PDB file of C-alpha atoms in Angstrom:
ATOM      1  CA  GLY A 345       5.099   5.180  15.817  1.00  0.00           C
ATOM      2  CA  GLU A 346       1.990   3.709  14.300  1.00  0.00           C
ATOM      3  CA  ASN A 347       1.657   0.556  13.466  1.00  0.00           C
ATOM      4  CA  VAL A 348      -0.947  -1.952  12.130  1.00  0.00           C
ATOM      5  CA  GLU A 349      -1.525  -5.500  13.701  1.00  0.00           C
ATOM      6  CA  GLN A 350      -3.171  -8.328  11.180  1.00  0.00           C
ATOM      7  CA  HIS A 351      -4.541 -11.219  12.688  1.00  0.00           C
ATOM      8  CA  PRO A 352      -4.567 -14.638  11.892  1.00  0.00           C
ATOM      9  CA  SER A 353      -0.927 -14.533  10.827  1.00  0.00           C
ATOM     10  CA  THR A 354      -2.447 -18.001   9.281  1.00  0.00           C
ATOM     11  CA  LEU A 355      -5.443 -19.272   8.113  1.00  0.00           C
ATOM     12  CA  SER A 356      -7.248 -22.601   7.141  1.00  0.00           C
ATOM     13  CA  VAL A 357     -10.913 -22.582   6.321  1.00  0.00           C
ATOM     14  CA  GLN A 358     -12.804 -24.887   4.310  1.00  0.00           C
ATOM     15  CA  GLU A 359     -13.758 -24.477   0.674  1.00  0.00           C
ATOM     16  CA  GLY A 360     -17.127 -22.833   0.638  1.00  0.00           C
ATOM     17  CA  ASP A 361     -17.022 -21.497   4.202  1.00  0.00           C
ATOM     18  CA  SER A 362     -16.283 -17.679   4.997  1.00  0.00           C
ATOM     19  CA  ALA A 363     -13.096 -16.091   6.384  1.00  0.00           C
ATOM     20  CA  VAL A 364     -12.213 -12.998   7.980  1.00  0.00           C
ATOM     21  CA  ILE A 365      -8.952 -11.717   7.976  1.00  0.00           C
ATOM     22  CA  LYS A 366      -8.805  -8.516  11.289  1.00  0.00           C
ATOM     23  CA  CYS A 367      -6.763  -5.633  11.056  1.00  0.00           C
ATOM     24  CA  THR A 368      -6.021  -2.791  13.905  1.00  0.00           C
ATOM     25  CA  TYR A 369      -4.593   0.442  13.335  1.00  0.00           C
ATOM     26  CA  SER A 370      -2.734   3.202  16.223  1.00  0.00           C
ATOM     27  CA  ASP A 371      -2.970   6.186  14.094  1.00  0.00           C
ATOM     28  CA  SER A 372      -6.508   7.609  14.452  1.00  0.00           C
ATOM     29  CA  ALA A 373      -5.377   9.890  11.468  1.00  0.00           C
ATOM     30  CA  SER A 374      -5.518   7.514   9.144  1.00  0.00           C
ATOM     31  CA  ASN A 375      -8.928   7.288   6.535  1.00  0.00           C
ATOM     32  CA  TYR A 376      -7.919   4.957   4.227  1.00  0.00           C
ATOM     33  CA  PHE A 377      -8.084   1.460   4.220  1.00  0.00           C
ATOM     34  CA  PRO A 378      -6.772  -0.659   1.354  1.00  0.00           C
ATOM     35  CA  TRP A 379      -6.693  -4.856   1.097  1.00  0.00           C
ATOM     36  CA  TYR A 380      -4.110  -6.987  -0.933  1.00  0.00           C
ATOM     37  CA  LYS A 381      -3.761 -10.254  -2.410  1.00  0.00           C
ATOM     38  CA  GLN A 382      -0.371 -11.938  -3.151  1.00  0.00           C
ATOM     39  CA  GLU A 383      -0.258 -15.156  -5.130  1.00  0.00           C
ATOM     40  CA  LEU A 384       3.264 -16.589  -4.803  1.00  0.00           C
ATOM     41  CA  GLY A 385       5.091 -15.561  -7.067  1.00  0.00           C
ATOM     42  CA  LYS A 386       3.629 -11.748  -8.046  1.00  0.00           C
ATOM     43  CA  GLY A 387       3.175  -8.453  -6.225  1.00  0.00           C
ATOM     44  CA  PRO A 388       1.189  -7.706  -4.600  1.00  0.00           C
ATOM     45  CA  GLN A 389      -3.001  -6.485  -6.190  1.00  0.00           C
ATOM     46  CA  LEU A 390      -5.297  -4.367  -4.795  1.00  0.00           C
ATOM     47  CA  ILE A 391      -8.600  -6.059  -4.604  1.00  0.00           C
ATOM     48  CA  ILE A 392     -11.089  -3.404  -1.981  1.00  0.00           C
ATOM     49  CA  ASP A 393     -10.435  -0.489   0.096  1.00  0.00           C
ATOM     50  CA  ILE A 394     -12.192   1.528   1.787  1.00  0.00           C
ATOM     51  CA  ARG A 395     -12.092   5.150   3.326  1.00  0.00           C
ATOM     52  CA  SER A 396     -13.044   6.474   6.974  1.00  0.00           C
ATOM     53  CA  ASN A 397     -17.119   7.721   6.297  1.00  0.00           C
ATOM     54  CA  VAL A 398     -17.750   4.697   4.879  1.00  0.00           C
ATOM     55  CA  GLY A 399     -18.671   1.486   7.100  1.00  0.00           C
ATOM     56  CA  GLU A 400     -18.915  -1.317   4.793  1.00  0.00           C
ATOM     57  CA  LYS A 401     -18.444  -2.014   1.558  1.00  0.00           C
ATOM     58  CA  LYS A 402     -18.477  -5.036  -0.751  1.00  0.00           C
ATOM     59  CA  ASP A 403     -17.772  -6.343  -4.220  1.00  0.00           C
ATOM     60  CA  GLN A 404     -19.416  -9.830  -4.763  1.00  0.00           C
ATOM     61  CA  ARG A 405     -17.758 -12.233  -2.791  1.00  0.00           C
ATOM     62  CA  ILE A 406     -15.085  -9.743  -0.464  1.00  0.00           C
ATOM     63  CA  ALA A 407     -16.691  -6.721   1.721  1.00  0.00           C
ATOM     64  CA  VAL A 408     -14.471  -4.512   4.168  1.00  0.00           C
ATOM     65  CA  THR A 409     -15.493  -3.483   7.413  1.00  0.00           C
ATOM     66  CA  LEU A 410     -14.435  -0.509   9.357  1.00  0.00           C
ATOM     67  CA  ASN A 411     -15.115   0.922  12.756  1.00  0.00           C
ATOM     68  CA  LYS A 412     -13.462   3.892  12.947  1.00  0.00           C
ATOM     69  CA  THR A 413     -14.313   4.228  16.945  1.00  0.00           C
ATOM     70  CA  ALA A 414     -12.350   0.742  17.835  1.00  0.00           C
ATOM     71  CA  LYS A 415      -9.582   1.413  15.373  1.00  0.00           C
ATOM     72  CA  HIS A 416     -10.125  -2.034  13.832  1.00  0.00           C
ATOM     73  CA  PHE A 417     -11.085  -2.667   9.830  1.00  0.00           C
ATOM     74  CA  SER A 418     -11.366  -6.602   8.594  1.00  0.00           C
ATOM     75  CA  LEU A 419     -12.014  -7.878   5.710  1.00  0.00           C
ATOM     76  CA  HIS A 420     -14.558 -10.746   4.499  1.00  0.00           C
ATOM     77  CA  ILE A 421     -14.466 -13.000   1.849  1.00  0.00           C
ATOM     78  CA  THR A 422     -17.841 -15.441   1.071  1.00  0.00           C
ATOM     79  CA  GLU A 423     -18.327 -18.847  -0.331  1.00  0.00           C
ATOM     80  CA  THR A 424     -14.102 -19.307  -0.468  1.00  0.00           C
ATOM     81  CA  GLN A 425     -13.064 -20.872  -3.864  1.00  0.00           C
ATOM     82  CA  PRO A 426      -8.848 -22.711  -4.153  1.00  0.00           C
ATOM     83  CA  GLU A 427      -8.121 -19.136  -5.859  1.00  0.00           C
ATOM     84  CA  ASP A 428      -9.089 -17.407  -3.045  1.00  0.00           C
ATOM     85  CA  SER A 429      -5.312 -18.881  -1.153  1.00  0.00           C
ATOM     86  CA  ALA A 430      -3.376 -16.155  -0.860  1.00  0.00           C
ATOM     87  CA  VAL A 431      -1.566 -14.424   1.876  1.00  0.00           C
ATOM     88  CA  TYR A 432      -3.761 -10.990   2.485  1.00  0.00           C
ATOM     89  CA  PHE A 433      -2.057  -7.866   3.262  1.00  0.00           C
ATOM     90  CA  CYS A 434      -4.309  -4.964   5.534  1.00  0.00           C
ATOM     91  CA  ALA A 435      -2.089  -1.462   5.188  1.00  0.00           C
ATOM     92  CA  ALA A 436      -3.766   1.963   6.950  1.00  0.00           C
ATOM     93  CA  SER A 437      -2.701   5.574   5.601  1.00  0.00           C
ATOM     94  CA  SER A 438       0.113   7.817   7.466  1.00  0.00           C
ATOM     95  CA  ARG A 439      -0.100  10.856   9.246  1.00  0.00           C
ATOM     96  CA  ASP A 440       2.867  11.733   8.080  1.00  0.00           C
ATOM     97  CA  SER A 441       1.842  11.633   4.357  1.00  0.00           C
ATOM     98  CA  ASN A 442      -0.952  11.048   2.522  1.00  0.00           C
ATOM     99  CA  TYR A 443       0.293   8.754  -0.080  1.00  0.00           C
ATOM    100  CA  GLN A 444       2.035   6.553   2.749  1.00  0.00           C
ATOM    101  CA  LEU A 445       0.959   3.436   4.064  1.00  0.00           C
ATOM    102  CA  ILE A 446       1.369   0.883   6.548  1.00  0.00           C
ATOM    103  CA  TRP A 447       1.195  -2.551   6.469  1.00  0.00           C
ATOM    104  CA  GLY A 448      -0.081  -4.728   8.730  1.00  0.00           C
ATOM    105  CA  ALA A 449       2.375  -8.029   8.546  1.00  0.00           C
ATOM    106  CA  GLY A 450       0.258 -10.594   6.303  1.00  0.00           C
ATOM    107  CA  THR A 451      -2.095 -13.293   6.407  1.00  0.00           C
ATOM    108  CA  LYS A 452      -1.709 -16.400   4.400  1.00  0.00           C
ATOM    109  CA  LEU A 453      -5.344 -17.971   3.980  1.00  0.00           C
ATOM    110  CA  ILE A 454      -5.430 -21.384   3.130  1.00  0.00           C
ATOM    111  CA  ILE A 455      -8.842 -22.972   1.298  1.00  0.00           C
ATOM    112  CA  LYS A 456      -8.863 -26.813   1.658  1.00  0.00           C
ATOM    113  CA  PRO A 457      -9.853 -28.649  -0.696  1.00  0.00           C
TER     114      PRO A 457
ATOM    115  CA  ASN B 526      -4.121   0.605 -19.601  1.00  0.00           C
ATOM    116  CA  ALA B 527      -0.570  -1.160 -19.315  1.00  0.00           C
ATOM    117  CA  GLY B 528       0.305  -2.011 -15.251  1.00  0.00           C
ATOM    118  CA  VAL B 529       3.841  -1.179 -13.278  1.00  0.00           C
ATOM    119  CA  MET B 530       6.707  -2.554 -15.308  1.00  0.00           C
ATOM    120  CA  GLN B 531       9.589  -3.842 -13.852  1.00  0.00           C
ATOM    121  CA  ASN B 532      12.778  -5.149 -14.752  1.00  0.00           C
ATOM    122  CA  PRO B 533      14.665  -7.002 -14.790  1.00  0.00           C
ATOM    123  CA  ARG B 534      12.493  -9.977 -13.271  1.00  0.00           C
ATOM    124  CA  HIS B 535      15.239 -11.908 -12.167  1.00  0.00           C
ATOM    125  CA  LEU B 536      18.743 -10.571 -11.146  1.00  0.00           C
ATOM    126  CA  VAL B 537      21.519 -12.718 -10.474  1.00  0.00           C
ATOM    127  CA  ARG B 538      24.490 -10.877  -9.028  1.00  0.00           C
ATOM    128  CA  ARG B 539      27.787 -11.862  -7.200  1.00  0.00           C
ATOM    129  CA  ARG B 540      28.805 -10.751  -4.061  1.00  0.00           C
ATOM    130  CA  GLY B 541      30.589  -6.815  -5.087  1.00  0.00           C
ATOM    131  CA  GLN B 542      28.921  -5.864  -7.739  1.00  0.00           C
ATOM    132  CA  GLU B 543      25.782  -4.117  -8.153  1.00  0.00           C
ATOM    133  CA  ALA B 544      22.435  -3.810  -8.681  1.00  0.00           C
ATOM    134  CA  ARG B 545      20.864  -2.341 -11.061  1.00  0.00           C
ATOM    135  CA  LEU B 546      16.454  -2.548 -10.557  1.00  0.00           C
ATOM    136  CA  ARG B 547      13.676  -0.183 -12.531  1.00  0.00           C
ATOM    137  CA  CYS B 548      10.257   0.877 -12.291  1.00  0.00           C
ATOM    138  CA  SER B 549       8.032   2.503 -14.318  1.00  0.00           C
ATOM    139  CA  PRO B 550       4.749   3.084 -12.868  1.00  0.00           C
ATOM    140  CA  MET B 551       1.792   3.074 -14.229  1.00  0.00           C
ATOM    141  CA  LYS B 552       0.739   5.712 -16.705  1.00  0.00           C
ATOM    142  CA  GLY B 553      -0.293   9.477 -15.356  1.00  0.00           C
ATOM    143  CA  HIS B 554       1.565   7.962 -11.977  1.00  0.00           C
ATOM    144  CA  SER B 555       4.138  10.726 -11.036  1.00  0.00           C
ATOM    145  CA  HIS B 556       4.752   8.909  -6.930  1.00  0.00           C
ATOM    146  CA  VAL B 557       6.610   5.904  -7.132  1.00  0.00           C
ATOM    147  CA  TYR B 558       7.337   3.505  -3.223  1.00  0.00           C
ATOM    148  CA  TRP B 559       9.698   0.951  -3.602  1.00  0.00           C
ATOM    149  CA  TYR B 560       9.597  -2.570  -1.511  1.00  0.00           C
ATOM    150  CA  ARG B 561      11.273  -4.968  -0.225  1.00  0.00           C
ATOM    151  CA  GLN B 562      10.043  -8.604   0.594  1.00  0.00           C
ATOM    152  CA  LEU B 563      11.977 -11.111   2.075  1.00  0.00           C
ATOM    153  CA  PRO B 564       9.649 -15.093   1.617  1.00  0.00           C
ATOM    154  CA  GLU B 565       7.666 -15.574   4.015  1.00  0.00           C
ATOM    155  CA  GLU B 566       7.885 -11.857   5.028  1.00  0.00           C
ATOM    156  CA  GLY B 567       5.708  -8.587   4.531  1.00  0.00           C
ATOM    157  CA  LEU B 568       6.667  -5.811   2.844  1.00  0.00           C
ATOM    158  CA  LYS B 569       9.420  -3.367   4.356  1.00  0.00           C
ATOM    159  CA  PHE B 570       9.173   0.245   3.221  1.00  0.00           C
ATOM    160  CA  MET B 571      11.696   1.406   1.348  1.00  0.00           C
ATOM    161  CA  VAL B 572      11.888   5.180  -0.304  1.00  0.00           C
ATOM    162  CA  TYR B 573       9.273   7.011  -1.801  1.00  0.00           C
ATOM    163  CA  LEU B 574      10.257   9.398  -4.825  1.00  0.00           C
ATOM    164  CA  GLN B 575       7.672  11.968  -7.222  1.00  0.00           C
ATOM    165  CA  LYS B 576       9.893  13.032  -9.908  1.00  0.00           C
ATOM    166  CA  GLU B 577      12.979  14.094  -9.585  1.00  0.00           C
ATOM    167  CA  ASN B 578      12.754  14.383  -5.488  1.00  0.00           C
ATOM    168  CA  ILE B 579      12.906  12.041  -2.560  1.00  0.00           C
ATOM    169  CA  ILE B 580      10.217  12.132  -0.320  1.00  0.00           C
ATOM    170  CA  ASP B 581      11.348   9.843   1.951  1.00  0.00           C
ATOM    171  CA  GLU B 582      14.088   6.999   2.379  1.00  0.00           C
ATOM    172  CA  SER B 583      13.558   6.601   5.521  1.00  0.00           C
ATOM    173  CA  GLY B 584      13.387   2.308   5.185  1.00  0.00           C
ATOM    174  CA  MET B 585      16.587   2.878   2.811  1.00  0.00           C
ATOM    175  CA  PRO B 586      19.756   1.506   4.276  1.00  0.00           C
ATOM    176  CA  LYS B 587      22.206   4.562   3.956  1.00  0.00           C
ATOM    177  CA  GLU B 588      25.207   2.361   2.720  1.00  0.00           C
ATOM    178  CA  ARG B 589      25.366   1.140  -0.738  1.00  0.00           C
ATOM    179  CA  PHE B 590      21.699   1.909  -1.449  1.00  0.00           C
ATOM    180  CA  SER B 591      20.141   4.666  -3.986  1.00  0.00           C
ATOM    181  CA  ALA B 592      16.852   5.794  -5.637  1.00  0.00           C
ATOM    182  CA  GLU B 593      16.086   7.899  -8.382  1.00  0.00           C
ATOM    183  CA  PHE B 594      13.250   9.323  -9.967  1.00  0.00           C
ATOM    184  CA  PRO B 595      14.028  10.825 -13.363  1.00  0.00           C
ATOM    185  CA  LYS B 596      12.203  13.284 -15.006  1.00  0.00           C
ATOM    186  CA  GLU B 597      12.265  10.975 -18.382  1.00  0.00           C
ATOM    187  CA  GLY B 598      12.630   7.683 -17.821  1.00  0.00           C
ATOM    188  CA  PRO B 599      12.439   4.805 -15.133  1.00  0.00           C
ATOM    189  CA  SER B 600      13.023   4.944 -11.182  1.00  0.00           C
ATOM    190  CA  ILE B 601      15.937   2.894 -10.533  1.00  0.00           C
ATOM    191  CA  LEU B 602      17.312   0.983  -7.119  1.00  0.00           C
ATOM    192  CA  ARG B 603      20.310   0.872  -7.050  1.00  0.00           C
ATOM    193  CA  ILE B 604      22.066  -1.688  -4.553  1.00  0.00           C
ATOM    194  CA  GLN B 605      25.852  -1.426  -5.040  1.00  0.00           C
ATOM    195  CA  GLN B 606      28.578  -3.804  -3.877  1.00  0.00           C
ATOM    196  CA  VAL B 607      26.005  -6.439  -2.995  1.00  0.00           C
ATOM    197  CA  VAL B 608      26.125  -8.876  -0.365  1.00  0.00           C
ATOM    198  CA  ARG B 609      24.029 -12.372   0.499  1.00  0.00           C
ATOM    199  CA  GLY B 610      21.674 -10.621   2.424  1.00  0.00           C
ATOM    200  CA  ASP B 611      20.385  -8.106  -0.422  1.00  0.00           C
ATOM    201  CA  SER B 612      18.845 -11.542  -1.772  1.00  0.00           C
ATOM    202  CA  ALA B 613      14.890 -10.389  -1.479  1.00  0.00           C
ATOM    203  CA  ALA B 614      11.802  -9.155  -4.091  1.00  0.00           C
ATOM    204  CA  TYR B 615      12.183  -5.606  -5.361  1.00  0.00           C
ATOM    205  CA  PHE B 616       8.285  -4.376  -5.583  1.00  0.00           C
ATOM    206  CA  CYS B 617       7.849  -1.135  -6.646  1.00  0.00           C
ATOM    207  CA  ALA B 618       4.442   0.546  -6.838  1.00  0.00           C
ATOM    208  CA  SER B 619       3.187   3.810  -8.201  1.00  0.00           C
ATOM    209  CA  SER B 620       0.267   6.132  -7.210  1.00  0.00           C
ATOM    210  CA  SER B 621      -1.212   9.208  -9.309  1.00  0.00           C
ATOM    211  CA  GLY B 622      -0.652  11.334  -5.923  1.00  0.00           C
ATOM    212  CA  THR B 623      -3.962  12.981  -6.937  1.00  0.00           C
ATOM    213  CA  GLY B 624      -7.265  14.033  -5.011  1.00  0.00           C
ATOM    214  CA  GLY B 625      -6.371  12.401  -2.198  1.00  0.00           C
ATOM    215  CA  GLY B 626      -5.913   9.034  -4.006  1.00  0.00           C
ATOM    216  CA  TYR B 627      -3.852   6.862  -1.711  1.00  0.00           C
ATOM    217  CA  GLU B 628      -4.458   3.989  -4.144  1.00  0.00           C
ATOM    218  CA  GLN B 629      -0.782   2.207  -5.176  1.00  0.00           C
ATOM    219  CA  TYR B 630      -0.619  -0.701  -7.691  1.00  0.00           C
ATOM    220  CA  PHE B 631       2.290  -2.586  -7.660  1.00  0.00           C
ATOM    221  CA  GLY B 632       5.171  -4.569 -10.280  1.00  0.00           C
ATOM    222  CA  PRO B 633       5.827  -8.101 -10.666  1.00  0.00           C
ATOM    223  CA  GLY B 634       8.634  -7.835  -8.992  1.00  0.00           C
ATOM    224  CA  THR B 635      12.769  -8.315  -9.385  1.00  0.00           C
ATOM    225  CA  ARG B 636      13.640 -11.335  -7.352  1.00  0.00           C
ATOM    226  CA  LEU B 637      17.395 -10.451  -6.556  1.00  0.00           C
ATOM    227  CA  THR B 638      19.626 -12.906  -5.751  1.00  0.00           C
ATOM    228  CA  VAL B 639      23.113 -12.706  -4.371  1.00  0.00           C
ATOM    229  CA  THR B 640      26.102 -15.386  -4.561  1.00  0.00           C
TER     230      THR B 640
END
């Protein structure tokens, strides 16, 4: 079946350094790839997304890159800050339905002061 | 523009009771998804609904669980005869479902505790 693999499961970086989280998807028909941030006790929040006709998208300190040939996409956070500490989830659109997402297992990002 | 609303935020039920979780989607959104999340784990899809229709309930247990999204009012996730294993956070998300939009916006969740 369709699946999305996300790595690493935990990432610890020094404040000010960059963080990179990677996801690989299996469905070649996937064409939408969002990233969500979940803080403790809260619901996931959409932080950035990319569609298959674009290779990279940036929004201030965060960026997402997509390699359709290799079927992987990555989240890049530069100049990390304490408030970036959270769990990050990637997802990919499902072939079976235009409106469903297949989710990665999540990455716990820890920013060390 | 109000976001996705869920209530109650916390719900405590004794084993055997019923739990009823409500979700009001964002204004203009007609697609609702329910997810379950255990502590330190990812999101598990349960059910996808449009107004008055269940589109996909493949992630929802066949027994004790049901969901609806009526023409008027919020979407309801109902768990009958709750057991301790039902304790989890339940999140609802909504999307417009138009223009090829897949964006799902989440509510704050309902944390169900079964004692």
